[in-house]
Amino acid sequence: MANKRTMVRDLQTIIDEIHASNGLPNNLSTEAQLWDEIMKKEVFLMPEQLFPLIREVHGKEYPRDTPIRLMATEYSVERLDTKEISSIRADITVQVAGSDIYHFECEIKKDETMVIRMFEYDVHAAITYAEDEKAGYRIRFPHSAVLYLENSRTMPDELVCPVIFQDGTTHEYKVPVIQVQCYTLEDIREKHLCVLLPFLPLRFRPRIKSKTRKIQTDELTDFYQQIILILNQEVADGHLSVRNQKAVLSLLRKSMIRVFYRDESLLKEVITLTEPVLELEFETVERLKRELVAEREAKEKELAALRETKKKELAAERQQKEAYREELERLRAELAGYQAGK
């Protein structure tokens, strides 16, 4: 019975901590940061999982052992309104096979200015990685795409913006759009799109506040178990390593906590389902770094306090010595006067 009470108390403690942080990891303050972090960690830990997404979006096939590396995503720009130099940062830019550049952005909702932002990112990427040839430079735009994490009925299949060059010719700048929630679990299994799995809990969000389409805990359990089956099959077929399977599950857990953190019964189910997921190596390193920084800051504050205390003590000692010296001088003067009087 004592063990049961301890488990209940521990679960409630976890729930309270999740509520206090709005369902976000301790190092994040907004939901947008969470989705960006999930995508970036997937690409950092398992960049080869982008190959199925590249095939799905751009129709280009690469062998699994094709070299792929992350590229710089921060560019300096001069703002038209303020004329100030500032930085813009794209989400994901990678180079495949030493030459092909791909750029992906993750967005939670439809954004009317997205095509302009994509063009800005792509122009700077094209300039940064311009090809230096004998006849001069050649600028090649990256293969780009926007992943929208929530569905929109008015979302087009591609973003389009006409670009008129100085000679009067017009080129249509086009960026494919991927609506993640349009993919079923079967689609993801068949196309090996494991990179999309951590974003799938967002499909439940429209129903969370619904009075007529309530989400049942067994539905959530079935959803999670289907994902486990997909990942197990991907590992068995050699499309995914066990390490990367754990990474996907860890990121999926963060996603599910954020989506369901306001509903206590669903949140309890999420914790129960995902608690066996072990902390990943990179997460352990990040946590230890945060702990070391916090410990160092605490030690520095403690040392500063000790220095201040010692400083005050030394100042008090100096004042006391000065008082003793003045008193001694006074006594000497009195003694000299007394001796002179005799």
mmCIF file of C-alpha atoms in Angstrom:
data_model
loop_
_atom_site.group_PDB
_atom_site.id
_atom_site.type_symbol
_atom_site.label_atom_id
_atom_site.label_comp_id
_atom_site.label_asym_id
_atom_site.label_seq_id
_atom_site.Cartn_x
_atom_site.Cartn_y
_atom_site.Cartn_z
ATOM 1 C CA MET A 1 0.000 0.000 0.000
ATOM 2 C CA ALA A 2 2.870 2.354 0.842
ATOM 3 C CA ASN A 3 4.396 1.746 -2.584
ATOM 4 C CA LYS A 4 1.087 2.516 -4.265
ATOM 5 C CA ARG A 5 0.750 5.793 -2.376
ATOM 6 C CA THR A 6 4.330 6.698 -3.343
ATOM 7 C CA MET A 7 3.609 6.023 -7.033
ATOM 8 C CA VAL A 8 0.452 8.182 -6.923
ATOM 9 C CA ARG A 9 2.326 10.980 -5.218
ATOM 10 C CA ASP A 10 5.174 10.765 -7.743
ATOM 11 C CA LEU A 11 2.724 10.865 -10.654
ATOM 12 C CA GLN A 12 0.998 13.910 -9.186
ATOM 13 C CA THR A 13 4.367 15.589 -8.716
ATOM 14 C CA ILE A 14 5.183 14.995 -12.382
ATOM 15 C CA ILE A 15 1.783 16.368 -13.429
ATOM 16 C CA ASP A 16 2.235 19.470 -11.265
ATOM 17 C CA GLU A 17 5.652 20.107 -12.798
ATOM 18 C CA ILE A 18 4.243 19.713 -16.312
ATOM 19 C CA HIS A 19 1.408 22.146 -15.560
ATOM 20 C CA ALA A 20 3.866 24.648 -14.102
ATOM 21 C CA SER A 21 5.967 24.569 -17.283
ATOM 22 C CA ASN A 22 2.924 24.657 -19.632
ATOM 23 C CA GLY A 23 3.848 21.235 -20.938
ATOM 24 C CA LEU A 24 7.221 22.431 -22.231
ATOM 25 C CA PRO A 25 10.736 21.192 -21.445
ATOM 26 C CA ASN A 26 12.565 23.306 -18.870
ATOM 27 C CA ASN A 27 14.868 24.871 -21.458
ATOM 28 C CA LEU A 28 12.021 26.156 -23.675
ATOM 29 C CA SER A 29 9.509 28.958 -23.186
ATOM 30 C CA THR A 30 7.265 28.778 -26.275
ATOM 31 C CA GLU A 31 5.555 26.052 -28.258
ATOM 32 C CA ALA A 32 7.186 27.203 -31.501
ATOM 33 C CA GLN A 33 10.574 26.502 -29.913
ATOM 34 C CA LEU A 34 9.430 22.965 -29.090
ATOM 35 C CA TRP A 35 8.519 22.056 -32.681
ATOM 36 C CA ASP A 36 11.734 23.619 -33.971
ATOM 37 C CA GLU A 37 13.750 21.687 -31.406
ATOM 38 C CA ILE A 38 12.066 18.398 -32.324
ATOM 39 C CA MET A 39 12.830 18.829 -36.022
ATOM 40 C CA LYS A 40 16.402 19.982 -35.429
ATOM 41 C CA LYS A 41 17.176 17.150 -33.025
ATOM 42 C CA GLU A 42 15.807 14.609 -35.494
ATOM 43 C CA VAL A 43 18.043 15.966 -38.227
ATOM 44 C CA PHE A 44 21.044 16.255 -35.910
ATOM 45 C CA LEU A 45 20.698 12.716 -34.541
ATOM 46 C CA MET A 46 19.533 10.903 -37.676
ATOM 47 C CA PRO A 47 19.993 13.036 -40.813
ATOM 48 C CA GLU A 48 19.497 9.974 -43.043
ATOM 49 C CA GLN A 49 15.806 10.000 -42.015
ATOM 50 C CA LEU A 50 15.440 13.073 -44.243
ATOM 51 C CA PHE A 51 15.917 10.909 -47.342
ATOM 52 C CA PRO A 52 12.338 9.543 -47.322
ATOM 53 C CA LEU A 53 11.047 13.109 -46.817
ATOM 54 C CA ILE A 54 13.174 14.390 -49.706
ATOM 55 C CA ARG A 55 11.829 11.564 -51.877
ATOM 56 C CA GLU A 56 8.252 12.391 -50.839
ATOM 57 C CA VAL A 57 8.566 16.134 -51.468
ATOM 58 C CA HIS A 58 11.023 16.415 -54.342
ATOM 59 C CA GLY A 59 10.951 12.930 -55.875
ATOM 60 C CA LYS A 60 14.736 12.524 -55.531
ATOM 61 C CA GLU A 61 16.069 9.140 -54.377
ATOM 62 C CA TYR A 62 19.327 8.746 -52.452
ATOM 63 C CA PRO A 63 21.019 5.586 -51.142
ATOM 64 C CA ARG A 64 21.050 5.438 -47.327
ATOM 65 C CA ASP A 65 24.837 5.807 -47.190
ATOM 66 C CA THR A 66 24.829 9.055 -49.218
ATOM 67 C CA PRO A 67 26.812 11.772 -47.383
ATOM 68 C CA ILE A 68 24.539 14.344 -45.732
ATOM 69 C CA ARG A 69 25.655 17.226 -43.557
ATOM 70 C CA LEU A 70 24.013 20.113 -41.762
ATOM 71 C CA MET A 71 24.721 23.579 -43.136
ATOM 72 C CA ALA A 72 24.796 26.994 -41.484
ATOM 73 C CA THR A 73 21.294 28.459 -41.204
ATOM 74 C CA GLU A 74 21.986 31.963 -39.875
ATOM 75 C CA TYR A 75 22.387 34.882 -42.290
ATOM 76 C CA SER A 76 23.009 38.601 -41.728
ATOM 77 C CA VAL A 77 20.576 40.959 -43.477
ATOM 78 C CA GLU A 78 19.882 44.687 -43.607
ATOM 79 C CA ARG A 79 16.309 45.485 -42.655
ATOM 80 C CA LEU A 80 14.508 47.771 -45.106
ATOM 81 C CA ASP A 81 12.634 49.688 -42.397
ATOM 82 C CA THR A 82 15.406 50.294 -39.849
ATOM 83 C CA LYS A 83 18.508 49.771 -42.032
ATOM 84 C CA GLU A 84 19.923 47.796 -39.134
ATOM 85 C CA ILE A 85 21.946 44.637 -39.632
ATOM 86 C CA SER A 86 20.211 41.688 -38.020
ATOM 87 C CA SER A 87 20.176 37.912 -38.335
ATOM 88 C CA ILE A 88 17.649 35.556 -39.831
ATOM 89 C CA ARG A 89 17.759 31.868 -39.034
ATOM 90 C CA ALA A 90 16.296 29.102 -41.175
ATOM 91 C CA ASP A 91 15.165 25.857 -39.552
ATOM 92 C CA ILE A 92 16.976 23.111 -41.464
ATOM 93 C CA THR A 93 19.470 23.313 -44.318
ATOM 94 C CA VAL A 94 21.434 20.245 -45.390
ATOM 95 C CA GLN A 95 23.801 19.336 -48.199
ATOM 96 C CA VAL A 96 23.386 15.900 -49.766
ATOM 97 C CA ALA A 97 25.952 14.115 -51.926
ATOM 98 C CA GLY A 98 28.290 17.088 -51.676
ATOM 99 C CA SER A 99 26.211 19.331 -53.934
ATOM 100 C CA ASP A 100 22.425 19.171 -53.473
ATOM 101 C CA ILE A 101 21.099 21.629 -50.880
ATOM 102 C CA TYR A 102 17.721 21.148 -49.168
ATOM 103 C CA HIS A 103 15.922 23.620 -46.945
ATOM 104 C CA PHE A 104 12.969 22.778 -44.672
ATOM 105 C CA GLU A 105 10.870 25.031 -42.466
ATOM 106 C CA CYS A 106 8.415 23.870 -39.793
ATOM 107 C CA GLU A 107 5.347 26.025 -39.162
ATOM 108 C CA ILE A 108 2.478 25.353 -36.794
ATOM 109 C CA LYS A 109 -0.167 27.393 -38.666
ATOM 110 C CA LYS A 110 -0.716 29.034 -42.027
ATOM 111 C CA ASP A 111 1.301 32.222 -42.471
ATOM 112 C CA GLU A 112 0.519 34.571 -45.355
ATOM 113 C CA THR A 113 4.081 35.963 -45.345
ATOM 114 C CA MET A 114 5.718 32.537 -45.462
ATOM 115 C CA VAL A 115 6.546 32.660 -49.162
ATOM 116 C CA ILE A 116 8.475 35.920 -48.637
ATOM 117 C CA ARG A 117 10.343 34.451 -45.680
ATOM 118 C CA MET A 118 11.196 31.340 -47.681
ATOM 119 C CA PHE A 119 12.461 33.462 -50.577
ATOM 120 C CA GLU A 120 14.610 35.476 -48.165
ATOM 121 C CA TYR A 121 16.107 32.325 -46.651
ATOM 122 C CA ASP A 122 16.712 30.758 -50.065
ATOM 123 C CA VAL A 123 18.339 33.855 -51.565
ATOM 124 C CA HIS A 124 20.843 33.997 -48.718
ATOM 125 C CA ALA A 125 21.466 30.242 -48.853
ATOM 126 C CA ALA A 126 22.022 30.460 -52.624
ATOM 127 C CA ILE A 127 24.511 33.328 -52.203
ATOM 128 C CA THR A 128 26.293 31.676 -49.289
ATOM 129 C CA TYR A 129 26.813 28.470 -51.255
ATOM 130 C CA ALA A 130 27.261 30.044 -54.702
ATOM 131 C CA GLU A 131 29.260 27.897 -57.126
ATOM 132 C CA ASP A 132 32.584 29.414 -58.210
ATOM 133 C CA GLU A 133 33.224 28.359 -61.811
ATOM 134 C CA LYS A 134 35.794 29.411 -64.411
ATOM 135 C CA ALA A 135 33.250 31.594 -66.200
ATOM 136 C CA GLY A 136 32.132 33.204 -62.943
ATOM 137 C CA TYR A 137 29.700 32.472 -60.156
ATOM 138 C CA ARG A 138 26.526 30.466 -60.534
ATOM 139 C CA ILE A 139 23.729 30.801 -57.985
ATOM 140 C CA ARG A 140 21.569 27.767 -57.399
ATOM 141 C CA PHE A 141 18.489 27.965 -55.176
ATOM 142 C CA PRO A 142 18.060 25.170 -52.618
ATOM 143 C CA HIS A 143 15.285 22.604 -52.863
ATOM 144 C CA SER A 144 12.888 23.952 -50.252
ATOM 145 C CA ALA A 145 9.653 22.918 -48.574
ATOM 146 C CA VAL A 146 7.412 24.028 -45.725
ATOM 147 C CA LEU A 147 6.038 21.478 -43.258
ATOM 148 C CA TYR A 148 2.781 22.736 -41.755
ATOM 149 C CA LEU A 149 2.108 20.867 -38.534
ATOM 150 C CA GLU A 150 -1.598 21.703 -38.311
ATOM 151 C CA ASN A 151 -4.009 21.361 -41.201
ATOM 152 C CA SER A 152 -5.708 24.226 -42.975
ATOM 153 C CA ARG A 153 -8.516 23.806 -45.495
ATOM 154 C CA THR A 154 -7.247 26.802 -47.448
ATOM 155 C CA MET A 155 -3.641 25.642 -47.575
ATOM 156 C CA PRO A 156 -2.353 25.401 -51.175
ATOM 157 C CA ASP A 157 -0.141 22.563 -52.396
ATOM 158 C CA GLU A 158 2.659 25.065 -52.953
ATOM 159 C CA LEU A 159 3.571 28.627 -52.123
ATOM 160 C CA VAL A 160 4.013 30.803 -55.217
ATOM 161 C CA CYS A 161 5.501 34.257 -55.720
ATOM 162 C CA PRO A 162 6.256 35.761 -59.158
ATOM 163 C CA VAL A 163 9.765 37.257 -59.386
ATOM 164 C CA ILE A 164 10.293 39.860 -62.124
ATOM 165 C CA PHE A 165 13.903 40.233 -63.241
ATOM 166 C CA GLN A 166 15.460 43.446 -64.583
ATOM 167 C CA ASP A 167 15.070 42.273 -68.192
ATOM 168 C CA GLY A 168 11.319 41.962 -67.725
ATOM 169 C CA THR A 169 11.213 38.173 -67.581
ATOM 170 C CA THR A 170 9.151 36.590 -64.815
ATOM 171 C CA HIS A 171 9.989 33.462 -62.906
ATOM 172 C CA GLU A 172 7.568 31.869 -60.473
ATOM 173 C CA TYR A 173 9.286 31.050 -57.191
ATOM 174 C CA LYS A 174 7.531 27.923 -55.889
ATOM 175 C CA VAL A 175 7.844 26.069 -52.599
ATOM 176 C CA PRO A 176 6.072 22.733 -51.980
ATOM 177 C CA VAL A 177 3.815 22.499 -48.935
ATOM 178 C CA ILE A 178 3.496 19.399 -46.748
ATOM 179 C CA GLN A 179 0.518 19.196 -44.386
ATOM 180 C CA VAL A 180 1.772 16.703 -41.828
ATOM 181 C CA GLN A 181 -1.638 15.769 -40.432
ATOM 182 C CA CYS A 182 -2.823 14.642 -43.872
ATOM 183 C CA TYR A 183 -0.544 11.614 -43.529
ATOM 184 C CA THR A 184 -2.087 8.553 -41.951
ATOM 185 C CA LEU A 185 -0.037 6.144 -39.878
ATOM 186 C CA GLU A 186 -0.251 3.730 -42.803
ATOM 187 C CA ASP A 187 1.143 6.407 -45.157
ATOM 188 C CA ILE A 188 4.032 6.992 -42.811
ATOM 189 C CA ARG A 189 4.740 3.272 -42.498
ATOM 190 C CA GLU A 190 4.692 2.703 -46.256
ATOM 191 C CA LYS A 191 6.833 5.752 -47.029
ATOM 192 C CA HIS A 192 9.179 5.379 -44.018
ATOM 193 C CA LEU A 193 8.431 8.942 -42.884
ATOM 194 C CA CYS A 194 9.436 8.388 -39.266
ATOM 195 C CA VAL A 195 10.629 11.982 -39.131
ATOM 196 C CA LEU A 196 6.949 13.072 -39.040
ATOM 197 C CA LEU A 197 5.890 10.844 -36.135
ATOM 198 C CA PRO A 198 6.645 13.270 -33.262
ATOM 199 C CA PHE A 199 4.299 15.836 -34.823
ATOM 200 C CA LEU A 200 1.276 13.531 -35.167
ATOM 201 C CA PRO A 201 -0.215 14.155 -31.673
ATOM 202 C CA LEU A 202 -1.207 17.601 -32.946
ATOM 203 C CA ARG A 203 -4.042 15.930 -34.870
ATOM 204 C CA PHE A 204 -5.837 15.456 -31.564
ATOM 205 C CA ARG A 205 -5.756 19.138 -30.675
ATOM 206 C CA PRO A 206 -9.007 20.176 -32.447
ATOM 207 C CA ARG A 207 -10.854 17.595 -30.322
ATOM 208 C CA ILE A 208 -9.345 18.404 -26.956
ATOM 209 C CA LYS A 209 -11.927 21.114 -26.180
ATOM 210 C CA SER A 210 -14.740 19.431 -28.070
ATOM 211 C CA LYS A 211 -17.821 18.374 -26.068
ATOM 212 C CA THR A 212 -19.032 15.932 -28.704
ATOM 213 C CA ARG A 213 -15.761 14.381 -29.894
ATOM 214 C CA LYS A 214 -14.012 13.635 -26.635
ATOM 215 C CA ILE A 215 -10.714 11.748 -26.785
ATOM 216 C CA GLN A 216 -10.761 8.483 -24.871
ATOM 217 C CA THR A 217 -7.667 7.159 -23.140
ATOM 218 C CA ASP A 218 -7.904 3.856 -25.011
ATOM 219 C CA GLU A 219 -7.836 5.795 -28.301
ATOM 220 C CA LEU A 220 -4.658 7.499 -27.191
ATOM 221 C CA THR A 221 -3.169 4.166 -26.121
ATOM 222 C CA ASP A 222 -4.017 2.615 -29.496
ATOM 223 C CA PHE A 223 -2.419 5.599 -31.296
ATOM 224 C CA TYR A 224 0.808 5.220 -29.326
ATOM 225 C CA GLN A 225 0.932 1.450 -29.752
ATOM 226 C CA GLN A 226 0.517 1.782 -33.525
ATOM 227 C CA ILE A 227 3.504 4.108 -33.586
ATOM 228 C CA ILE A 228 5.497 1.569 -31.561
ATOM 229 C CA LEU A 229 4.607 -1.103 -34.127
ATOM 230 C CA ILE A 230 5.734 1.140 -36.992
ATOM 231 C CA LEU A 231 9.037 1.888 -35.290
ATOM 232 C CA ASN A 232 9.628 -1.762 -34.430
ATOM 233 C CA GLN A 233 9.036 -2.697 -38.059
ATOM 234 C CA GLU A 234 11.365 0.067 -39.280
ATOM 235 C CA VAL A 235 14.089 -1.301 -36.991
ATOM 236 C CA ALA A 236 13.445 -4.895 -38.101
ATOM 237 C CA ASP A 237 13.630 -3.890 -41.784
ATOM 238 C CA GLY A 238 16.852 -1.947 -41.287
ATOM 239 C CA HIS A 239 15.379 1.501 -41.984
ATOM 240 C CA LEU A 240 15.947 2.727 -38.424
ATOM 241 C CA SER A 241 18.495 1.995 -35.703
ATOM 242 C CA VAL A 242 17.477 1.140 -32.141
ATOM 243 C CA ARG A 243 19.189 4.324 -30.973
ATOM 244 C CA ASN A 244 17.154 6.421 -33.375
ATOM 245 C CA GLN A 245 13.980 4.578 -32.416
ATOM 246 C CA LYS A 246 14.555 5.747 -28.848
ATOM 247 C CA ALA A 247 15.172 9.273 -30.134
ATOM 248 C CA VAL A 248 11.834 9.346 -31.980
ATOM 249 C CA LEU A 249 10.013 8.029 -28.896
ATOM 250 C CA SER A 250 11.686 10.588 -26.662
ATOM 251 C CA LEU A 251 10.674 13.442 -28.968
ATOM 252 C CA LEU A 252 7.187 11.976 -29.347
ATOM 253 C CA ARG A 253 6.821 12.024 -25.563
ATOM 254 C CA LYS A 254 7.657 15.751 -25.461
ATOM 255 C CA SER A 255 5.094 16.376 -28.182
ATOM 256 C CA MET A 256 2.344 14.390 -26.460
ATOM 257 C CA ILE A 257 2.947 16.091 -23.128
ATOM 258 C CA ARG A 258 2.588 19.506 -24.753
ATOM 259 C CA VAL A 259 -0.573 18.586 -26.640
ATOM 260 C CA PHE A 260 -2.358 16.910 -23.706
ATOM 261 C CA TYR A 261 -0.963 18.750 -20.671
ATOM 262 C CA ARG A 262 -4.237 20.592 -19.945
ATOM 263 C CA ASP A 263 -6.304 17.389 -19.754
ATOM 264 C CA GLU A 264 -5.247 15.549 -16.591
ATOM 265 C CA SER A 265 -6.717 12.157 -17.493
ATOM 266 C CA LEU A 266 -5.068 12.159 -20.928
ATOM 267 C CA LEU A 267 -1.848 13.492 -19.455
ATOM 268 C CA LYS A 268 -1.763 10.632 -16.951
ATOM 269 C CA GLU A 269 -2.214 8.197 -19.829
ATOM 270 C CA VAL A 270 0.644 9.856 -21.739
ATOM 271 C CA ILE A 271 2.952 9.614 -18.728
ATOM 272 C CA THR A 272 1.998 5.984 -18.147
ATOM 273 C CA LEU A 273 2.558 5.100 -21.796
ATOM 274 C CA THR A 274 5.817 6.942 -22.306
ATOM 275 C CA GLU A 275 7.489 6.736 -18.876
ATOM 276 C CA PRO A 276 9.605 3.678 -19.850
ATOM 277 C CA VAL A 277 11.288 5.830 -22.516
ATOM 278 C CA LEU A 278 14.821 6.308 -21.194
ATOM 279 C CA GLU A 279 16.628 9.589 -21.237
ATOM 280 C CA LEU A 280 18.733 9.720 -24.394
ATOM 281 C CA GLU A 281 22.482 10.237 -24.321
ATOM 282 C CA PHE A 282 22.334 13.737 -25.799
ATOM 283 C CA GLU A 283 19.576 14.675 -23.342
ATOM 284 C CA THR A 284 21.697 13.391 -20.453
ATOM 285 C CA VAL A 285 24.619 15.527 -21.647
ATOM 286 C CA GLU A 286 22.386 18.592 -21.976
ATOM 287 C CA ARG A 287 20.896 18.018 -18.525
ATOM 288 C CA LEU A 288 24.343 17.564 -16.959
ATOM 289 C CA LYS A 289 25.560 20.729 -18.659
ATOM 290 C CA ARG A 290 22.615 22.677 -17.224
ATOM 291 C CA GLU A 291 23.258 21.195 -13.788
ATOM 292 C CA LEU A 292 26.978 22.044 -13.975
ATOM 293 C CA VAL A 293 26.205 25.611 -15.058
ATOM 294 C CA ALA A 294 23.690 25.975 -12.217
ATOM 295 C CA GLU A 295 26.200 24.509 -9.743
ATOM 296 C CA ARG A 296 28.941 26.807 -10.981
ATOM 297 C CA GLU A 297 26.665 29.853 -10.715
ATOM 298 C CA ALA A 298 25.679 28.827 -7.175
ATOM 299 C CA LYS A 299 29.352 28.398 -6.231
ATOM 300 C CA GLU A 300 30.226 31.764 -7.753
ATOM 301 C CA LYS A 301 27.426 33.426 -5.768
ATOM 302 C CA GLU A 302 28.597 31.671 -2.605
ATOM 303 C CA LEU A 303 32.200 32.745 -3.251
ATOM 304 C CA ALA A 304 31.105 36.312 -3.964
ATOM 305 C CA ALA A 305 29.153 36.348 -0.700
ATOM 306 C CA LEU A 306 32.182 35.022 1.198
ATOM 307 C CA ARG A 307 34.383 37.659 -0.404
ATOM 308 C CA GLU A 308 31.925 40.379 0.558
ATOM 309 C CA THR A 309 31.765 39.064 4.129
ATOM 310 C CA LYS A 310 35.546 38.891 4.341
ATOM 311 C CA LYS A 311 35.792 42.387 2.901
ATOM 312 C CA LYS A 312 33.458 43.703 5.575
ATOM 313 C CA GLU A 313 35.368 41.832 8.285
ATOM 314 C CA LEU A 314 38.689 43.294 7.095
ATOM 315 C CA ALA A 315 37.158 46.750 6.962
ATOM 316 C CA ALA A 316 35.882 46.322 10.517
ATOM 317 C CA GLU A 317 39.334 45.123 11.656
ATOM 318 C CA ARG A 318 40.968 48.155 10.032
ATOM 319 C CA GLN A 319 38.508 50.464 11.740
ATOM 320 C CA GLN A 320 39.179 48.754 15.077
ATOM 321 C CA LYS A 321 42.977 49.007 14.611
ATOM 322 C CA GLU A 322 42.609 52.673 13.695
ATOM 323 C CA ALA A 323 40.557 53.239 16.856
ATOM 324 C CA TYR A 324 43.219 51.430 18.921
ATOM 325 C CA ARG A 325 45.946 53.555 17.316
ATOM 326 C CA GLU A 326 44.088 56.779 18.009
ATOM 327 C CA GLU A 327 43.487 55.692 21.623
ATOM 328 C CA LEU A 328 47.170 54.803 22.023
ATOM 329 C CA GLU A 329 48.216 58.192 20.638
ATOM 330 C CA ARG A 330 45.821 59.873 23.045
ATOM 331 C CA LEU A 331 47.242 57.950 26.012
ATOM 332 C CA ARG A 332 50.797 58.738 24.933
ATOM 333 C CA ALA A 333 49.918 62.406 24.690
ATOM 334 C CA GLU A 334 48.369 62.335 28.173
ATOM 335 C CA LEU A 335 51.446 60.547 29.546
ATOM 336 C CA ALA A 336 53.769 63.086 27.935
ATOM 337 C CA GLY A 337 51.710 65.907 29.432
ATOM 338 C CA TYR A 338 51.731 64.315 32.843
ATOM 339 C CA GLN A 339 55.517 63.824 32.736
ATOM 340 C CA ALA A 340 56.060 67.403 31.575
ATOM 341 C CA GLY A 341 53.939 68.680 34.475
ATOM 342 C CA LYS A 342 56.050 66.917 37.021
#
